[in-house]
mmCIF file of C-alpha atoms in Angstrom:
data_model
loop_
_atom_site.group_PDB
_atom_site.id
_atom_site.type_symbol
_atom_site.label_atom_id
_atom_site.label_comp_id
_atom_site.label_asym_id
_atom_site.label_seq_id
_atom_site.Cartn_x
_atom_site.Cartn_y
_atom_site.Cartn_z
ATOM 1 C CA UNK A 1 123.813 -34.886 -110.164
ATOM 2 C CA UNK A 2 120.602 -35.928 -108.437
ATOM 3 C CA UNK A 3 119.551 -37.960 -111.445
ATOM 4 C CA UNK A 4 122.971 -39.656 -111.520
ATOM 5 C CA UNK A 5 122.780 -40.513 -107.801
ATOM 6 C CA UNK A 6 119.289 -41.930 -108.225
ATOM 7 C CA UNK A 7 120.493 -44.076 -111.118
ATOM 8 C CA UNK A 8 123.435 -45.358 -109.103
ATOM 9 C CA UNK A 9 121.149 -46.249 -106.190
ATOM 10 C CA UNK A 10 118.823 -48.162 -108.593
ATOM 11 C CA UNK A 11 121.723 -50.144 -110.010
ATOM 12 C CA UNK A 12 122.970 -50.910 -106.490
ATOM 13 C CA UNK A 13 119.515 -52.088 -105.429
ATOM 14 C CA UNK A 14 119.311 -54.349 -108.483
ATOM 15 C CA UNK A 15 122.700 -55.859 -107.681
ATOM 16 C CA UNK A 16 121.573 -56.533 -104.093
ATOM 17 C CA UNK A 17 118.423 -58.262 -105.306
ATOM 18 C CA UNK A 18 120.419 -60.400 -107.725
ATOM 19 C CA UNK A 19 122.828 -61.303 -104.957
ATOM 20 C CA UNK A 20 119.946 -62.293 -102.668
ATOM 21 C CA UNK A 21 118.381 -64.430 -105.424
ATOM 22 C CA UNK A 22 121.685 -66.143 -106.076
ATOM 23 C CA UNK A 23 122.089 -66.772 -102.354
ATOM 24 C CA UNK A 24 118.602 -68.256 -102.144
ATOM 25 C CA UNK A 25 119.266 -70.464 -105.148
ATOM 26 C CA UNK A 26 122.495 -71.648 -103.641
ATOM 27 C CA UNK A 27 120.994 -72.614 -100.275
ATOM 28 C CA UNK A 28 120.177 -76.152 -101.542
ATOM 29 C CA UNK A 29 123.010 -78.286 -100.174
ATOM 30 C CA UNK A 30 125.033 -80.515 -102.444
ATOM 31 C CA UNK A 31 124.445 -84.305 -102.189
ATOM 32 C CA UNK A 32 127.184 -86.777 -102.942
ATOM 33 C CA UNK A 33 125.825 -90.127 -104.156
ATOM 34 C CA UNK A 34 127.624 -93.424 -104.563
ATOM 35 C CA UNK A 35 127.119 -97.201 -104.738
ATOM 36 C CA UNK A 36 129.337 -100.232 -104.215
ATOM 37 C CA UNK A 37 129.043 -103.968 -104.766
ATOM 38 C CA UNK A 38 130.557 -106.615 -102.505
ATOM 39 C CA UNK A 39 129.717 -110.112 -101.214
ATOM 40 C CA UNK A 40 126.537 -110.363 -103.259
ATOM 41 C CA UNK A 41 125.190 -107.054 -101.914
ATOM 42 C CA UNK A 42 124.702 -103.651 -103.479
ATOM 43 C CA UNK A 43 125.017 -100.624 -101.183
ATOM 44 C CA UNK A 44 123.659 -97.203 -102.184
ATOM 45 C CA UNK A 45 124.523 -94.050 -100.250
ATOM 46 C CA UNK A 46 123.732 -90.323 -100.151
ATOM 47 C CA UNK A 47 125.701 -87.758 -98.161
ATOM 48 C CA UNK A 48 124.957 -84.036 -97.735
ATOM 49 C CA UNK A 49 128.031 -81.861 -97.880
ATOM 50 C CA UNK A 50 128.033 -78.380 -96.378
ATOM 51 C CA UNK A 51 125.438 -76.580 -94.309
ATOM 52 C CA UNK A 52 121.914 -77.954 -94.325
ATOM 53 C CA UNK A 53 118.608 -77.583 -92.439
ATOM 54 C CA UNK A 54 117.594 -79.889 -89.622
ATOM 55 C CA UNK A 55 116.944 -83.442 -90.888
ATOM 56 C CA UNK A 56 114.211 -85.539 -89.271
ATOM 57 C CA UNK A 57 114.309 -88.707 -91.383
ATOM 58 C CA UNK A 58 115.181 -90.413 -94.659
ATOM 59 C CA UNK A 59 113.434 -92.277 -97.488
ATOM 60 C CA UNK A 60 114.616 -94.464 -100.372
ATOM 61 C CA UNK A 61 112.330 -94.661 -103.416
ATOM 62 C CA UNK A 62 112.536 -96.724 -106.620
ATOM 63 C CA UNK A 63 109.906 -96.608 -109.396
ATOM 64 C CA UNK A 64 107.608 -94.538 -107.135
ATOM 65 C CA UNK A 65 107.725 -97.258 -104.461
ATOM 66 C CA UNK A 66 109.089 -96.572 -100.968
ATOM 67 C CA UNK A 67 111.800 -99.144 -100.275
ATOM 68 C CA UNK A 68 112.864 -97.952 -96.830
ATOM 69 C CA UNK A 69 112.261 -95.035 -94.466
ATOM 70 C CA UNK A 70 113.365 -93.963 -91.004
ATOM 71 C CA UNK A 71 113.095 -91.048 -88.588
ATOM 72 C CA UNK A 72 116.791 -90.718 -87.828
ATOM 73 C CA UNK A 73 118.657 -87.399 -88.073
ATOM 74 C CA UNK A 74 121.910 -87.079 -89.942
ATOM 75 C CA UNK A 75 123.355 -85.976 -93.268
ATOM 76 C CA UNK A 76 124.114 -89.548 -94.409
ATOM 77 C CA UNK A 77 121.807 -92.376 -95.447
ATOM 78 C CA UNK A 78 122.359 -95.755 -97.152
ATOM 79 C CA UNK A 79 120.302 -98.597 -98.563
ATOM 80 C CA UNK A 80 121.461 -102.208 -99.120
ATOM 81 C CA UNK A 81 120.110 -104.569 -101.787
ATOM 82 C CA UNK A 82 120.683 -108.319 -101.971
ATOM 83 C CA UNK A 83 121.974 -109.276 -105.411
ATOM 84 C CA UNK A 84 124.063 -107.969 -108.289
ATOM 85 C CA UNK A 85 123.831 -104.563 -109.922
ATOM 86 C CA UNK A 86 122.717 -106.174 -113.217
ATOM 87 C CA UNK A 87 119.609 -107.393 -111.389
ATOM 88 C CA UNK A 88 118.782 -104.048 -109.757
ATOM 89 C CA UNK A 89 119.733 -101.352 -112.241
ATOM 90 C CA UNK A 90 117.702 -98.157 -112.344
ATOM 91 C CA UNK A 91 117.248 -94.769 -110.674
ATOM 92 C CA UNK A 92 117.032 -94.742 -106.874
ATOM 93 C CA UNK A 93 115.990 -91.591 -105.043
ATOM 94 C CA UNK A 94 117.211 -90.673 -101.566
ATOM 95 C CA UNK A 95 115.128 -88.105 -99.669
ATOM 96 C CA UNK A 96 116.187 -86.195 -96.580
ATOM 97 C CA UNK A 97 113.139 -85.086 -94.583
ATOM 98 C CA UNK A 98 113.699 -81.413 -93.873
ATOM 99 C CA UNK A 99 112.091 -78.060 -94.600
ATOM 100 C CA UNK A 100 112.244 -78.080 -97.541
ATOM 101 C CA UNK A 101 112.969 -81.699 -98.541
ATOM 102 C CA UNK A 102 116.405 -82.493 -99.933
ATOM 103 C CA UNK A 103 116.554 -85.053 -102.748
ATOM 104 C CA UNK A 104 119.307 -86.946 -104.490
ATOM 105 C CA UNK A 105 119.527 -89.699 -107.124
ATOM 106 C CA UNK A 106 121.701 -92.791 -107.390
ATOM 107 C CA UNK A 107 121.842 -94.109 -110.955
ATOM 108 C CA UNK A 108 122.849 -97.753 -111.369
ATOM 109 C CA UNK A 109 123.561 -98.194 -115.075
ATOM 110 C CA UNK A 110 124.554 -101.448 -116.787
ATOM 111 C CA UNK A 111 124.873 -102.850 -120.334
ATOM 112 C CA UNK A 112 121.589 -104.267 -121.740
ATOM 113 C CA UNK A 113 120.474 -107.488 -120.035
ATOM 114 C CA UNK A 114 118.608 -108.746 -123.095
ATOM 115 C CA UNK A 115 116.233 -111.702 -122.693
ATOM 116 C CA UNK A 116 113.914 -113.496 -125.118
ATOM 117 C CA UNK A 117 110.188 -113.407 -124.372
ATOM 118 C CA UNK A 118 110.207 -117.109 -125.326
ATOM 119 C CA UNK A 119 113.390 -119.069 -125.954
ATOM 120 C CA UNK A 120 111.560 -121.313 -128.418
ATOM 121 C CA UNK A 121 108.785 -120.309 -130.812
ATOM 122 C CA UNK A 122 106.621 -122.431 -133.144
ATOM 123 C CA UNK A 123 104.666 -121.400 -136.210
ATOM 124 C CA UNK A 124 102.682 -123.030 -138.999
ATOM 125 C CA UNK A 125 103.807 -122.893 -142.594
ATOM 126 C CA UNK A 126 102.336 -119.876 -144.387
ATOM 127 C CA UNK A 127 101.504 -117.991 -141.175
ATOM 128 C CA UNK A 128 103.343 -114.982 -139.677
ATOM 129 C CA UNK A 129 106.003 -115.774 -137.074
ATOM 130 C CA UNK A 130 106.587 -113.333 -134.191
ATOM 131 C CA UNK A 131 109.814 -113.271 -132.131
ATOM 132 C CA UNK A 132 110.208 -110.851 -129.202
ATOM 133 C CA UNK A 133 113.103 -109.703 -126.999
ATOM 134 C CA UNK A 134 113.194 -107.240 -124.103
ATOM 135 C CA UNK A 135 115.676 -105.414 -121.886
ATOM 136 C CA UNK A 136 114.559 -104.965 -118.256
ATOM 137 C CA UNK A 137 117.725 -103.091 -117.224
ATOM 138 C CA UNK A 138 118.684 -99.388 -117.096
ATOM 139 C CA UNK A 139 119.386 -97.398 -119.209
ATOM 140 C CA UNK A 140 117.168 -98.247 -122.151
ATOM 141 C CA UNK A 141 118.506 -99.750 -125.364
ATOM 142 C CA UNK A 142 119.331 -97.162 -128.024
ATOM 143 C CA UNK A 143 119.877 -99.564 -130.953
ATOM 144 C CA UNK A 144 118.272 -102.969 -131.664
ATOM 145 C CA UNK A 145 119.214 -105.465 -134.392
ATOM 146 C CA UNK A 146 118.230 -108.999 -135.469
ATOM 147 C CA UNK A 147 120.389 -111.728 -137.020
ATOM 148 C CA UNK A 148 119.731 -115.279 -138.226
ATOM 149 C CA UNK A 149 122.199 -118.131 -137.913
ATOM 150 C CA UNK A 150 123.903 -118.676 -141.264
ATOM 151 C CA UNK A 151 122.191 -115.676 -142.847
ATOM 152 C CA UNK A 152 123.473 -112.546 -141.103
ATOM 153 C CA UNK A 153 121.652 -109.340 -140.216
ATOM 154 C CA UNK A 154 117.963 -109.064 -141.084
ATOM 155 C CA UNK A 155 116.585 -105.864 -142.557
ATOM 156 C CA UNK A 156 113.098 -104.426 -143.009
ATOM 157 C CA UNK A 157 113.886 -103.775 -146.670
ATOM 158 C CA UNK A 158 113.932 -107.514 -147.415
ATOM 159 C CA UNK A 159 110.127 -107.575 -147.699
ATOM 160 C CA UNK A 160 109.627 -110.704 -145.556
ATOM 161 C CA UNK A 161 110.920 -109.262 -142.279
ATOM 162 C CA UNK A 162 109.264 -106.499 -140.250
ATOM 163 C CA UNK A 163 111.267 -105.188 -137.275
ATOM 164 C CA UNK A 164 109.590 -102.930 -134.694
ATOM 165 C CA UNK A 165 111.679 -101.602 -131.791
ATOM 166 C CA UNK A 166 110.838 -99.115 -129.048
ATOM 167 C CA UNK A 167 112.929 -98.498 -125.939
ATOM 168 C CA UNK A 168 113.380 -101.759 -124.083
ATOM 169 C CA UNK A 169 111.481 -104.038 -126.501
ATOM 170 C CA UNK A 170 111.999 -105.319 -130.037
ATOM 171 C CA UNK A 171 109.842 -107.522 -132.248
ATOM 172 C CA UNK A 172 110.649 -109.453 -135.428
ATOM 173 C CA UNK A 173 107.784 -110.534 -137.701
ATOM 174 C CA UNK A 174 108.452 -113.092 -140.439
ATOM 175 C CA UNK A 175 105.825 -113.163 -143.191
ATOM 176 C CA UNK A 176 104.673 -116.413 -144.849
ATOM 177 C CA UNK A 177 106.764 -118.853 -142.844
ATOM 178 C CA UNK A 178 108.656 -121.461 -144.855
ATOM 179 C CA UNK A 179 109.812 -124.768 -143.318
ATOM 180 C CA UNK A 180 113.124 -124.906 -145.165
ATOM 181 C CA UNK A 181 114.000 -121.205 -145.158
ATOM 182 C CA UNK A 182 112.852 -119.919 -141.769
ATOM 183 C CA UNK A 183 113.537 -122.747 -139.307
ATOM 184 C CA UNK A 184 116.606 -121.955 -137.183
ATOM 185 C CA UNK A 185 118.119 -119.747 -134.473
ATOM 186 C CA UNK A 186 117.580 -115.979 -134.372
ATOM 187 C CA UNK A 187 119.623 -113.477 -132.335
ATOM 188 C CA UNK A 188 118.395 -110.145 -130.968
ATOM 189 C CA UNK A 189 121.078 -107.605 -130.030
ATOM 190 C CA UNK A 190 120.647 -104.454 -127.941
ATOM 191 C CA UNK A 191 123.131 -101.621 -127.414
ATOM 192 C CA UNK A 192 123.257 -98.661 -125.002
ATOM 193 C CA UNK A 193 126.009 -96.308 -123.843
ATOM 194 C CA UNK A 194 127.370 -98.952 -121.434
ATOM 195 C CA UNK A 195 127.676 -101.913 -123.809
ATOM 196 C CA UNK A 196 125.698 -104.588 -125.635
ATOM 197 C CA UNK A 197 123.661 -107.690 -124.844
ATOM 198 C CA UNK A 198 121.924 -110.379 -126.876
ATOM 199 C CA UNK A 199 119.596 -113.366 -126.637
ATOM 200 C CA UNK A 200 118.703 -116.361 -128.826
ATOM 201 C CA UNK A 201 115.261 -117.472 -130.029
ATOM 202 C CA UNK A 202 114.811 -120.861 -131.736
ATOM 203 C CA UNK A 203 112.068 -120.968 -134.384
ATOM 204 C CA UNK A 204 110.454 -124.221 -135.549
ATOM 205 C CA UNK A 205 108.100 -124.132 -138.534
ATOM 206 C CA UNK A 206 105.470 -126.900 -138.791
ATOM 207 C CA UNK A 207 103.482 -128.170 -141.748
ATOM 208 C CA UNK A 208 99.847 -127.058 -141.931
ATOM 209 C CA UNK A 209 98.848 -130.714 -141.577
ATOM 210 C CA UNK A 210 100.666 -130.984 -138.262
ATOM 211 C CA UNK A 211 97.514 -130.096 -136.329
ATOM 212 C CA UNK A 212 95.664 -133.029 -137.966
ATOM 213 C CA UNK A 213 98.169 -135.726 -136.952
ATOM 214 C CA UNK A 214 96.714 -136.326 -133.447
ATOM 215 C CA UNK A 215 93.185 -136.687 -134.877
ATOM 216 C CA UNK A 216 94.349 -138.998 -137.665
ATOM 217 C CA UNK A 217 96.207 -141.103 -135.100
ATOM 218 C CA UNK A 218 93.037 -141.585 -133.041
ATOM 219 C CA UNK A 219 91.039 -142.531 -136.163
ATOM 220 C CA UNK A 220 93.705 -145.073 -137.141
ATOM 221 C CA UNK A 221 93.631 -146.663 -133.672
ATOM 222 C CA UNK A 222 89.840 -147.005 -133.788
ATOM 223 C CA UNK A 223 89.963 -148.601 -137.253
ATOM 224 C CA UNK A 224 92.596 -151.124 -136.149
ATOM 225 C CA UNK A 225 90.573 -152.039 -133.054
ATOM 226 C CA UNK A 226 87.354 -152.521 -135.056
ATOM 227 C CA UNK A 227 89.211 -154.690 -137.597
ATOM 228 C CA UNK A 228 90.663 -156.913 -134.878
ATOM 229 C CA UNK A 229 87.233 -157.427 -133.286
ATOM 230 C CA UNK A 230 85.666 -158.259 -136.663
ATOM 231 C CA UNK A 231 88.355 -160.834 -137.528
ATOM 232 C CA UNK A 232 88.078 -162.417 -134.083
ATOM 233 C CA UNK A 233 84.318 -162.855 -134.389
ATOM 234 C CA UNK A 234 84.649 -164.417 -137.842
ATOM 235 C CA UNK A 235 87.213 -166.973 -136.689
ATOM 236 C CA UNK A 236 85.465 -168.261 -133.567
ATOM 237 C CA UNK A 237 85.062 -172.113 -133.462
ATOM 238 C CA UNK A 238 81.549 -173.573 -133.953
ATOM 239 C CA UNK A 239 81.547 -175.314 -130.536
ATOM 240 C CA UNK A 240 82.112 -171.922 -128.876
ATOM 241 C CA UNK A 241 78.715 -170.770 -130.179
ATOM 242 C CA UNK A 242 75.837 -171.888 -127.827
ATOM 243 C CA UNK A 243 73.116 -174.112 -129.498
ATOM 244 C CA UNK A 244 69.711 -173.272 -128.011
ATOM 245 C CA UNK A 245 67.946 -176.251 -129.713
ATOM 246 C CA UNK A 246 70.358 -178.868 -128.364
ATOM 247 C CA UNK A 247 70.227 -177.342 -124.935
ATOM 248 C CA UNK A 248 66.432 -177.704 -124.830
ATOM 249 C CA UNK A 249 66.117 -181.265 -126.217
ATOM 250 C CA UNK A 250 68.682 -182.963 -123.997
ATOM 251 C CA UNK A 251 66.589 -182.818 -120.786
ATOM 252 C CA UNK A 252 63.496 -184.189 -122.600
ATOM 253 C CA UNK A 253 65.390 -187.263 -123.833
ATOM 254 C CA UNK A 254 66.716 -187.950 -120.369
ATOM 255 C CA UNK A 255 63.230 -187.768 -118.771
ATOM 256 C CA UNK A 256 61.773 -190.237 -121.282
ATOM 257 C CA UNK A 257 64.478 -192.803 -120.531
ATOM 258 C CA UNK A 258 63.848 -192.518 -116.790
ATOM 259 C CA UNK A 259 60.101 -193.181 -117.171
ATOM 260 C CA UNK A 260 60.774 -196.228 -119.362
ATOM 261 C CA UNK A 261 63.156 -197.754 -116.822
ATOM 262 C CA UNK A 262 60.629 -197.188 -114.041
ATOM 263 C CA UNK A 263 57.838 -199.019 -115.918
ATOM 264 C CA UNK A 264 60.136 -202.017 -116.574
ATOM 265 C CA UNK A 265 60.968 -202.321 -112.895
ATOM 266 C CA UNK A 266 57.290 -202.249 -111.902
ATOM 267 C CA UNK A 267 56.391 -205.125 -114.313
ATOM 268 C CA UNK A 268 59.246 -207.252 -113.062
ATOM 269 C CA UNK A 269 58.082 -206.779 -109.492
ATOM 270 C CA UNK A 270 54.612 -207.999 -110.382
#
């Protein structure tokens, strides 16, 4: 009997401890989160339902950066963002300053907002072309794919295409670029649980001699200019060339004539 009573008391004590642990675990109040979009503004809100400790302030955090904080009491807090939800997707954390802190999360999820790293890419014939797309929105892309206008979906197994994708970035490498085969528009497509998005990259392939054209143009201009100067010098009229001998003899002839006239006048006077 005594052993049975002791066992019953042990079981009862264990049940009490479990009940206390469950009560302690359930003391964290429930937070209702929401967001709405209207008039070009996005409003996020957190509201504590049920009993809660004394609140002395609030904080809003996104990507480990404090967006807003206050020292107001109350079980409700909100944060307003200028812009559309596609521009501000992500995880926002609302914090109620209490002992202990109470935290909630507002998740703004959208289809992939895919953009091209460069809308237009250029490559030289024979080199490797690199096209890149990214998705700055939340959640991350789960599936990436590449397509070429007039050709369809591109696959790694083709041997000339290498596709590397990780999270919110994808890269297409095209080996041994060909002017006729590879010039055109390429499309990157990203998919997550909320939808799909895509972007276009235009690829232009240049001849290997393309880099020499500016230099050859300058050389051609110099050759034309030198040729024009040479022809001009060859065709100048003889009277345009100064004669040093004639220029020196003319004054001597004039001085001799003046002396002769002076001597004649002196004899006539005598």
